[in-house]
PDB file of C-alpha atoms in Angstrom:
ATOM      1  CA  THR A  15     -95.279-100.383 -82.211  1.00 72.00           C
ATOM      2  CA  GLY A  16     -94.129-103.968 -82.157  1.00 74.00           C
ATOM      3  CA  SER A  17     -91.690-106.142 -80.347  1.00 71.00           C
ATOM      4  CA  ILE A  18     -89.396-109.054 -81.063  1.00 73.00           C
ATOM      5  CA  THR A  19     -88.653-111.665 -78.447  1.00 75.00           C
ATOM      6  CA  LYS A  20     -85.425-113.675 -78.495  1.00 75.00           C
ATOM      7  CA  SER A  21     -84.258-116.398 -76.153  1.00 84.00           C
ATOM      8  CA  LEU A  22     -81.173-115.664 -74.064  1.00 83.00           C
ATOM      9  CA  LEU A  23     -79.285-118.302 -76.078  1.00 83.00           C
ATOM     10  CA  ASP A  24     -80.205-116.564 -79.353  1.00 82.00           C
ATOM     11  CA  PHE A  25     -79.264-113.171 -77.885  1.00 82.00           C
ATOM     12  CA  HIS A  26     -75.838-114.429 -76.828  1.00 82.00           C
ATOM     13  CA  ALA A  27     -75.277-116.368 -80.079  1.00 84.00           C
ATOM     14  CA  LEU A  28     -75.735-113.141 -82.037  1.00 79.00           C
ATOM     15  CA  ARG A  29     -72.914-111.702 -79.912  1.00 80.00           C
ATOM     16  CA  ALA A  30     -70.658-114.770 -80.489  1.00 81.00           C
ATOM     17  CA  GLN A  31     -71.182-116.011 -76.907  1.00 88.00           C
ATOM     18  CA  GLY A  32     -73.409-119.058 -77.642  1.00 90.00           C
ATOM     19  CA  TYR A  33     -71.914-122.540 -78.003  1.00 94.00           C
ATOM     20  CA  SER A  34     -72.866-126.090 -78.950  1.00 94.00           C
ATOM     21  CA  LEU A  35     -70.883-128.789 -77.138  1.00 96.00           C
ATOM     22  CA  SER A  36     -71.198-132.307 -78.546  1.00 96.00           C
ATOM     23  CA  THR A  37     -69.654-135.646 -77.589  1.00 96.00           C
ATOM     24  CA  GLY A  38     -70.270-137.388 -80.895  1.00 95.00           C
ATOM     25  CA  THR A  39     -71.396-141.018 -80.608  1.00 96.00           C
ATOM     26  CA  ILE A  40     -70.135-142.954 -77.589  1.00 97.00           C
ATOM     27  CA  THR A  41     -70.773-146.723 -77.458  1.00 97.00           C
ATOM     28  CA  LEU A  42     -71.549-148.263 -74.068  1.00 97.00           C
ATOM     29  CA  THR A  43     -70.942-152.027 -73.851  1.00 97.00           C
ATOM     30  CA  SER A  44     -72.298-152.848 -70.388  1.00 96.00           C
ATOM     31  CA  ASP A  45     -75.199-151.953 -68.119  1.00 94.00           C
ATOM     32  CA  ASN A  46     -72.927-150.041 -65.727  1.00 96.00           C
ATOM     33  CA  LYS A  47     -73.165-146.294 -65.064  1.00 97.00           C
ATOM     34  CA  SER A  48     -70.750-144.263 -67.201  1.00 98.00           C
ATOM     35  CA  ALA A  49     -69.881-140.573 -66.890  1.00 98.00           C
ATOM     36  CA  LEU A  50     -70.076-139.129 -70.415  1.00 98.00           C
ATOM     37  CA  PHE A  51     -69.961-135.311 -70.154  1.00 97.00           C
ATOM     38  CA  TYR A  52     -68.196-132.769 -67.929  1.00 98.00           C
ATOM     39  CA  ILE A  53     -67.849-128.984 -67.960  1.00 97.00           C
ATOM     40  CA  LYS A  54     -66.064-126.740 -65.444  1.00 98.00           C
ATOM     41  CA  ASN A  55     -66.151-122.949 -65.813  1.00 97.00           C
ATOM     42  CA  ASN A  56     -62.737-121.236 -65.566  1.00 97.00           C
ATOM     43  CA  ASP A  57     -64.030-117.829 -66.749  1.00 95.00           C
ATOM     44  CA  ALA A  58     -64.941-114.806 -64.620  1.00 94.00           C
ATOM     45  CA  GLN A  59     -68.278-114.688 -66.509  1.00 94.00           C
ATOM     46  CA  ASN A  60     -71.009-117.243 -65.833  1.00 95.00           C
ATOM     47  CA  ILE A  61     -71.594-120.099 -68.250  1.00 96.00           C
ATOM     48  CA  VAL A  62     -75.304-120.821 -68.533  1.00 95.00           C
ATOM     49  CA  VAL A  63     -76.601-124.219 -69.628  1.00 95.00           C
ATOM     50  CA  ASP A  64     -79.665-123.498 -71.748  1.00 93.00           C
ATOM     51  CA  SER A  65     -80.532-127.085 -72.731  1.00 92.00           C
ATOM     52  CA  PHE A  66     -79.115-130.511 -73.437  1.00 94.00           C
ATOM     53  CA  ASN A  67     -80.030-133.370 -75.720  1.00 94.00           C
ATOM     54  CA  VAL A  68     -79.263-137.093 -75.311  1.00 95.00           C
ATOM     55  CA  CYS A  69     -79.784-139.469 -78.247  1.00 94.00           C
ATOM     56  CA  LEU A  70     -80.133-143.138 -77.321  1.00 93.00           C
ATOM     57  CA  GLU A  71     -79.787-145.901 -79.913  1.00 92.00           C
ATOM     58  CA  ALA A  72     -81.434-149.279 -79.314  1.00 90.00           C
ATOM     59  CA  ALA A  73     -79.617-151.369 -76.707  1.00 89.00           C
ATOM     60  CA  THR A  74     -78.301-154.698 -78.042  1.00 91.00           C
ATOM     61  CA  GLY A  75     -78.596-157.607 -75.623  1.00 87.00           C
ATOM     62  CA  ALA A  76     -80.802-155.694 -73.188  1.00 84.00           C
ATOM     63  CA  THR A  77     -83.629-157.646 -71.603  1.00 76.00           C
ATOM     64  CA  ALA A  78     -85.948-154.731 -72.381  1.00 70.00           C
ATOM     65  CA  GLN A  79     -85.654-151.406 -74.194  1.00 64.00           C
ATOM     66  CA  LYS A  80     -86.282-149.445 -71.003  1.00 70.00           C
ATOM     67  CA  GLY A  81     -84.570-148.249 -67.907  1.00 81.00           C
ATOM     68  CA  VAL A  82     -81.883-145.881 -69.237  1.00 92.00           C
ATOM     69  CA  ALA A  83     -81.079-143.458 -66.421  1.00 94.00           C
ATOM     70  CA  ILE A  84     -79.646-140.053 -67.386  1.00 95.00           C
ATOM     71  CA  SER A  85     -78.399-138.046 -64.395  1.00 95.00           C
ATOM     72  CA  VAL A  86     -77.085-134.494 -64.052  1.00 96.00           C
ATOM     73  CA  VAL A  87     -74.312-134.214 -61.453  1.00 97.00           C
ATOM     74  CA  ARG A  88     -73.673-130.924 -59.640  1.00 97.00           C
ATOM     75  CA  ASN A  89     -70.039-129.946 -58.997  1.00 98.00           C
ATOM     76  CA  PRO A  90     -68.146-133.202 -59.544  1.00 97.00           C
ATOM     77  CA  THR A  91     -64.429-132.661 -58.844  1.00 96.00           C
ATOM     78  CA  ALA A  92     -62.675-135.911 -59.775  1.00 96.00           C
ATOM     79  CA  GLY A  93     -63.037-139.221 -61.580  1.00 97.00           C
ATOM     80  CA  THR A  94     -61.617-140.955 -64.637  1.00 97.00           C
ATOM     81  CA  LEU A  95     -63.592-138.710 -67.016  1.00 97.00           C
ATOM     82  CA  ILE A  96     -61.654-135.703 -65.647  1.00 96.00           C
ATOM     83  CA  SER A  97     -58.257-137.401 -65.254  1.00 96.00           C
ATOM     84  CA  GLY A  98     -58.569-138.929 -68.755  1.00 95.00           C
ATOM     85  CA  ALA A  99     -59.472-135.491 -70.202  1.00 87.00           C
ATOM     86  CA  THR A 100     -60.747-136.216 -73.716  1.00 95.00           C
ATOM     87  CA  ALA A 101     -61.661-132.728 -74.931  1.00 94.00           C
ATOM     88  CA  ILE A 102     -64.903-131.888 -76.724  1.00 93.00           C
ATOM     89  CA  THR A 103     -64.864-129.586 -79.726  1.00 86.00           C
ATOM     90  CA  GLN A 104     -66.672-126.326 -79.032  1.00 90.00           C
ATOM     91  CA  GLY A 105     -68.916-124.988 -81.765  1.00 93.00           C
ATOM     92  CA  ASN A 106     -69.524-121.262 -81.610  1.00 93.00           C
ATOM     93  CA  LYS A 107     -73.133-120.681 -82.692  1.00 92.00           C
ATOM     94  CA  ASN A 108     -72.040-117.527 -84.546  1.00 92.00           C
ATOM     95  CA  PHE A 109     -70.270-118.870 -87.644  1.00 93.00           C
ATOM     96  CA  ASN A 110     -68.348-115.606 -87.999  1.00 92.00           C
ATOM     97  CA  SER A 111     -66.557-116.269 -84.697  1.00 92.00           C
ATOM     98  CA  THR A 112     -63.856-118.705 -83.636  1.00 91.00           C
ATOM     99  CA  GLY A 113     -64.241-117.731 -79.965  1.00 92.00           C
ATOM    100  CA  THR A 114     -64.317-120.483 -77.354  1.00 93.00           C
ATOM    101  CA  LEU A 115     -65.269-120.846 -73.709  1.00 95.00           C
ATOM    102  CA  ASP A 116     -62.642-120.697 -70.978  1.00 96.00           C
ATOM    103  CA  ALA A 117     -63.727-124.030 -69.539  1.00 97.00           C
ATOM    104  CA  ASP A 118     -62.653-127.631 -69.097  1.00 97.00           C
ATOM    105  CA  ILE A 119     -65.046-129.618 -71.318  1.00 97.00           C
ATOM    106  CA  PHE A 120     -64.519-133.372 -71.594  1.00 97.00           C
ATOM    107  CA  LYS A 121     -66.319-136.480 -72.802  1.00 97.00           C
ATOM    108  CA  GLY A 122     -66.166-139.888 -71.218  1.00 97.00           C
ATOM    109  CA  ALA A 123     -66.369-143.487 -72.382  1.00 97.00           C
ATOM    110  CA  GLU A 124     -67.610-146.854 -71.142  1.00 97.00           C
ATOM    111  CA  GLY A 125     -66.822-147.063 -67.421  1.00 96.00           C
ATOM    112  CA  SER A 126     -65.737-143.432 -66.961  1.00 97.00           C
ATOM    113  CA  THR A 127     -66.501-142.020 -63.513  1.00 97.00           C
ATOM    114  CA  LEU A 128     -67.274-138.712 -61.811  1.00 97.00           C
ATOM    115  CA  THR A 129     -66.910-138.344 -58.046  1.00 95.00           C
ATOM    116  CA  ASP A 130     -67.568-135.826 -55.275  1.00 93.00           C
ATOM    117  CA  GLY A 131     -70.691-134.397 -56.937  1.00 94.00           C
ATOM    118  CA  THR A 132     -74.403-134.624 -56.173  1.00 96.00           C
ATOM    119  CA  ASP A 133     -77.071-135.960 -58.545  1.00 96.00           C
ATOM    120  CA  VAL A 134     -79.587-133.133 -58.967  1.00 94.00           C
ATOM    121  CA  LEU A 135     -81.782-134.508 -61.749  1.00 92.00           C
ATOM    122  CA  THR A 136     -82.457-137.960 -63.183  1.00 93.00           C
ATOM    123  CA  TYR A 137     -84.433-138.753 -66.334  1.00 89.00           C
ATOM    124  CA  PHE A 138     -85.492-142.210 -67.471  1.00 90.00           C
ATOM    125  CA  ALA A 139     -85.951-143.095 -71.134  1.00 89.00           C
ATOM    126  CA  ALA A 140     -86.641-146.188 -73.227  1.00 86.00           C
ATOM    127  CA  PRO A 141     -84.297-146.482 -76.226  1.00 87.00           C
ATOM    128  CA  PRO A 142     -84.278-145.680 -79.027  1.00 88.00           C
ATOM    129  CA  ALA A 143     -85.124-142.153 -77.937  1.00 87.00           C
ATOM    130  CA  ARG A 144     -84.120-138.515 -77.903  1.00 89.00           C
ATOM    131  CA  VAL A 145     -84.259-136.785 -74.526  1.00 88.00           C
ATOM    132  CA  LEU A 146     -84.357-132.993 -74.615  1.00 89.00           C
ATOM    133  CA  TYR A 147     -84.003-131.052 -71.367  1.00 88.00           C
ATOM    134  CA  ARG A 148     -85.353-127.495 -71.580  1.00 82.00           C
ATOM    135  CA  GLU A 149     -86.923-126.993 -68.174  1.00 74.00           C
ATOM    136  CA  GLY A 150     -84.833-124.114 -66.897  1.00 73.00           C
ATOM    137  CA  GLN A 151     -81.242-123.029 -66.939  1.00 85.00           C
ATOM    138  CA  TRP A 152     -78.282-123.951 -64.785  1.00 92.00           C
ATOM    139  CA  VAL A 153     -75.723-121.257 -64.000  1.00 95.00           C
ATOM    140  CA  LEU A 154     -72.054-122.205 -63.641  1.00 97.00           C
ATOM    141  CA  PRO A 155     -70.062-119.405 -61.977  1.00 97.00           C
ATOM    142  CA  ARG A 156     -66.254-119.611 -62.020  1.00 97.00           C
ATOM    143  CA  GLY A 157     -65.129-122.919 -60.493  1.00 98.00           C
ATOM    144  CA  ALA A 158     -68.541-124.616 -60.737  1.00 98.00           C
ATOM    145  CA  SER A 159     -68.920-127.824 -62.732  1.00 98.00           C
ATOM    146  CA  LEU A 160     -71.621-130.069 -64.148  1.00 97.00           C
ATOM    147  CA  GLY A 161     -71.493-133.675 -65.305  1.00 97.00           C
ATOM    148  CA  LEU A 162     -73.806-136.155 -66.991  1.00 97.00           C
ATOM    149  CA  THR A 163     -73.960-139.901 -66.343  1.00 97.00           C
ATOM    150  CA  VAL A 164     -75.852-142.595 -68.238  1.00 96.00           C
ATOM    151  CA  THR A 165     -76.825-146.068 -67.040  1.00 96.00           C
ATOM    152  CA  PRO A 166     -78.007-148.371 -69.889  1.00 94.00           C
ATOM    153  CA  PRO A 167     -80.696-151.050 -69.458  1.00 92.00           C
ATOM    154  CA  ALA A 168     -79.886-154.408 -67.830  1.00 91.00           C
ATOM    155  CA  ASN A 169     -77.781-156.806 -69.939  1.00 92.00           C
ATOM    156  CA  ASN A 170     -76.810-154.149 -72.482  1.00 93.00           C
ATOM    157  CA  THR A 171     -73.906-155.200 -74.730  1.00 95.00           C
ATOM    158  CA  SER A 172     -73.881-152.277 -77.188  1.00 96.00           C
ATOM    159  CA  MET A 173     -75.693-148.956 -77.173  1.00 95.00           C
ATOM    160  CA  GLY A 174     -74.736-145.755 -78.991  1.00 96.00           C
ATOM    161  CA  ILE A 175     -75.284-142.464 -77.182  1.00 96.00           C
ATOM    162  CA  CYS A 176     -74.658-138.883 -78.276  1.00 96.00           C
ATOM    163  CA  ILE A 177     -74.911-135.833 -76.036  1.00 96.00           C
ATOM    164  CA  SER A 178     -75.050-132.152 -76.916  1.00 95.00           C
ATOM    165  CA  PHE A 179     -75.286-129.135 -74.638  1.00 95.00           C
ATOM    166  CA  GLN A 180     -76.382-125.648 -75.692  1.00 93.00           C
ATOM    167  CA  VAL A 181     -74.697-123.054 -73.472  1.00 95.00           C
ATOM    168  CA  PHE A 182     -73.793-119.381 -73.443  1.00 91.00           C
ATOM    169  CA  ARG A 183     -71.231-117.173 -71.780  1.00 92.00           C
ATOM    170  CA  GLU A 184     -73.271-114.574 -69.947  1.00 90.00           C
ATOM    171  CA  ILE A 185     -72.643-110.987 -70.960  1.00 83.00           C
ATOM    172  CA  GLU A 186     -74.138-107.899 -69.424  1.00 72.00           C
ATOM    173  CA  VAL A 187     -77.400-106.849 -71.045  1.00 62.00           C
ATOM    174  CA  LEU A 188     -78.068-103.136 -71.043  1.00 53.00           C
TER     175      LEU A 188
END
Protein backbone atom coordinates (compact mmCIF):
# COMPACT_ATOMS: atom_id res chain seq x y z
CA THR A 1 0.00 0.00 0.00
CA GLY A 2 1.02 3.60 -0.45
CA SER A 3 -0.28 7.03 0.25
CA ILE A 4 -0.28 10.45 -1.34
CA THR A 5 -0.27 13.59 0.74
CA LYS A 6 -1.69 16.86 -0.57
CA SER A 7 -1.86 20.25 1.10
CA LEU A 8 -5.32 21.61 1.87
CA LEU A 9 -4.75 24.32 -0.76
CA ASP A 10 -3.94 21.68 -3.41
CA PHE A 11 -6.97 19.61 -2.35
CA HIS A 12 -9.30 22.59 -2.70
CA ALA A 13 -7.67 23.79 -5.96
CA LEU A 14 -8.45 20.41 -7.53
CA ARG A 15 -12.09 21.06 -6.62
CA ALA A 16 -12.02 24.63 -8.07
CA GLN A 17 -12.06 26.20 -4.58
CA GLY A 18 -8.44 27.51 -4.47
CA TYR A 19 -7.62 31.10 -5.43
CA SER A 20 -4.66 33.41 -6.01
CA LEU A 21 -5.32 37.05 -5.14
CA SER A 22 -2.74 39.55 -6.38
CA THR A 23 -2.44 43.33 -6.15
CA GLY A 24 0.01 43.77 -9.00
CA THR A 25 2.76 46.33 -8.37
CA ILE A 26 1.88 49.25 -6.10
CA THR A 27 4.37 52.13 -5.80
CA LEU A 28 4.75 53.79 -2.40
CA THR A 29 6.24 57.31 -2.50
CA SER A 30 6.66 58.09 1.20
CA ASP A 31 7.74 56.41 4.42
CA ASN A 32 4.18 56.45 5.80
CA LYS A 33 2.14 53.32 6.57
CA SER A 34 -0.18 52.33 3.71
CA ALA A 35 -2.95 49.72 3.73
CA LEU A 36 -2.47 47.64 0.58
CA PHE A 37 -4.71 44.54 0.84
CA TYR A 38 -8.15 43.76 2.27
CA ILE A 39 -10.46 40.74 2.18
CA LYS A 40 -13.85 40.28 3.86
CA ASN A 41 -15.71 36.97 3.62
CA ASN A 42 -19.38 37.26 2.58
CA ASP A 43 -19.84 33.50 2.04
CA ALA A 44 -21.43 30.97 4.41
CA GLN A 45 -18.29 28.81 3.94
CA ASN A 46 -14.99 29.76 5.56
CA ILE A 47 -12.23 31.35 3.50
CA VAL A 48 -8.86 30.06 4.64
CA VAL A 49 -5.67 32.04 4.07
CA ASP A 50 -3.00 29.46 3.29
CA SER A 51 -0.08 31.83 2.65
CA PHE A 52 0.88 35.26 1.39
CA ASN A 53 3.86 36.71 -0.42
CA VAL A 54 5.14 40.31 -0.40
CA CYS A 55 7.75 41.41 -2.96
CA LEU A 56 9.71 44.53 -2.04
CA GLU A 57 11.74 46.45 -4.61
CA ALA A 58 14.66 48.62 -3.49
CA ALA A 59 13.56 51.85 -1.82
CA THR A 60 14.74 55.00 -3.61
CA GLY A 61 15.79 57.84 -1.32
CA ALA A 62 15.72 55.68 1.81
CA THR A 63 18.49 56.27 4.32
CA ALA A 64 18.97 52.51 4.54
CA GLN A 65 17.51 49.45 2.81
CA LYS A 66 15.95 48.20 6.03
CA GLY A 67 13.00 48.72 8.26
CA VAL A 68 10.03 47.75 6.05
CA ALA A 69 7.22 46.73 8.39
CA ILE A 70 4.56 44.36 7.01
CA SER A 71 1.57 43.95 9.34
CA VAL A 72 -1.48 41.68 9.22
CA VAL A 73 -4.61 43.38 10.57
CA ARG A 74 -7.46 41.33 12.06
CA ASN A 75 -11.03 42.44 11.28
CA PRO A 76 -10.58 45.99 9.99
CA THR A 77 -13.99 47.52 9.23
CA ALA A 78 -13.32 50.92 7.64
CA GLY A 79 -10.69 53.13 6.05
CA THR A 80 -9.90 54.62 2.65
CA LEU A 81 -8.83 51.23 1.25
CA ILE A 82 -12.40 49.96 1.83
CA SER A 83 -14.26 53.15 0.87
CA GLY A 84 -12.10 53.51 -2.28
CA ALA A 85 -12.79 49.85 -3.21
CA THR A 86 -10.31 49.06 -5.98
CA ALA A 87 -11.10 45.40 -6.69
CA ILE A 88 -8.46 42.70 -7.10
CA THR A 89 -8.79 40.12 -9.84
CA GLN A 90 -9.35 36.64 -8.45
CA GLY A 91 -7.47 33.81 -10.10
CA ASN A 92 -9.05 30.41 -9.66
CA LYS A 93 -6.21 27.90 -9.27
CA ASN A 94 -8.18 25.37 -11.34
CA PHE A 95 -7.87 26.69 -14.90
CA ASN A 96 -11.03 24.82 -15.91
CA SER A 97 -13.10 26.99 -13.55
CA THR A 98 -14.23 30.60 -13.65
CA GLY A 99 -15.60 30.40 -10.09
CA THR A 100 -14.87 33.25 -7.70
CA LEU A 101 -15.07 33.89 -3.97
CA ASP A 102 -18.06 35.66 -2.45
CA ALA A 103 -15.86 38.25 -0.76
CA ASP A 104 -14.89 41.91 -0.83
CA ILE A 105 -11.26 41.91 -2.00
CA PHE A 106 -9.56 45.27 -2.53
CA LYS A 107 -6.09 46.73 -3.01
CA GLY A 108 -4.87 50.03 -1.67
CA ALA A 109 -2.40 52.70 -2.73
CA GLU A 110 0.00 55.19 -1.18
CA GLY A 111 -1.67 56.58 1.96
CA SER A 112 -4.62 54.16 2.04
CA THR A 113 -5.86 53.35 5.54
CA LEU A 114 -7.58 50.56 7.47
CA THR A 115 -9.24 51.26 10.81
CA ASP A 116 -10.95 49.43 13.67
CA GLY A 117 -8.76 46.32 13.35
CA THR A 118 -5.97 44.85 15.47
CA ASP A 119 -2.42 44.13 14.27
CA VAL A 120 -1.85 40.42 14.90
CA LEU A 121 1.48 39.88 13.14
CA THR A 122 4.32 42.14 12.01
CA TYR A 123 7.27 41.14 9.84
CA PHE A 124 10.32 43.27 9.13
CA ALA A 125 12.30 42.99 5.90
CA ALA A 126 15.16 44.79 4.17
CA PRO A 127 14.43 45.53 0.50
CA PRO A 128 14.85 44.25 -2.08
CA ALA A 129 13.27 41.10 -0.68
CA ARG A 130 10.51 38.54 -0.97
CA VAL A 131 8.63 37.76 2.24
CA LEU A 132 6.69 34.50 2.26
CA TYR A 133 4.35 33.76 5.16
CA ARG A 134 3.55 30.05 5.54
CA GLU A 135 3.45 29.61 9.30
CA GLY A 136 -0.14 28.50 9.73
CA GLN A 137 -3.52 29.34 8.34
CA TRP A 138 -6.01 32.05 9.19
CA VAL A 139 -9.71 31.22 8.99
CA LEU A 140 -12.18 33.91 7.90
CA PRO A 141 -15.77 32.90 8.73
CA ARG A 142 -18.62 34.94 7.23
CA GLY A 143 -18.19 38.62 8.15
CA ALA A 144 -14.53 38.31 9.20
CA SER A 145 -11.88 40.38 7.44
CA LEU A 146 -8.11 40.63 7.12
CA GLY A 147 -5.91 43.47 5.94
CA LEU A 148 -2.23 44.05 5.22
CA THR A 149 -0.29 47.27 5.81
CA VAL A 150 3.23 48.18 4.73
CA THR A 151 5.49 50.89 6.15
CA PRO A 152 8.55 51.62 3.92
CA PRO A 153 11.96 52.64 5.30
CA ALA A 154 12.64 56.23 6.43
CA ASN A 155 12.94 58.82 3.64
CA ASN A 156 11.54 56.50 0.97
CA THR A 157 10.54 58.32 -2.24
CA SER A 158 9.71 55.33 -4.47
CA MET A 159 9.33 51.65 -3.70
CA GLY A 160 7.43 49.03 -5.69
CA ILE A 161 5.51 46.38 -3.75
CA CYS A 162 3.43 43.44 -4.93
CA ILE A 163 1.28 41.24 -2.71
CA SER A 164 -0.32 37.88 -3.41
CA PHE A 165 -2.48 35.73 -1.16
CA GLN A 166 -3.17 32.02 -1.65
CA VAL A 167 -6.58 31.15 -0.19
CA PHE A 168 -9.28 28.52 -0.44
CA ARG A 169 -12.99 28.29 0.15
CA GLU A 170 -13.38 25.50 2.67
CA ILE A 171 -15.49 22.56 1.56
CA GLU A 172 -16.46 19.57 3.61
CA VAL A 173 -13.97 16.72 3.38
CA LEU A 174 -15.46 13.26 3.70
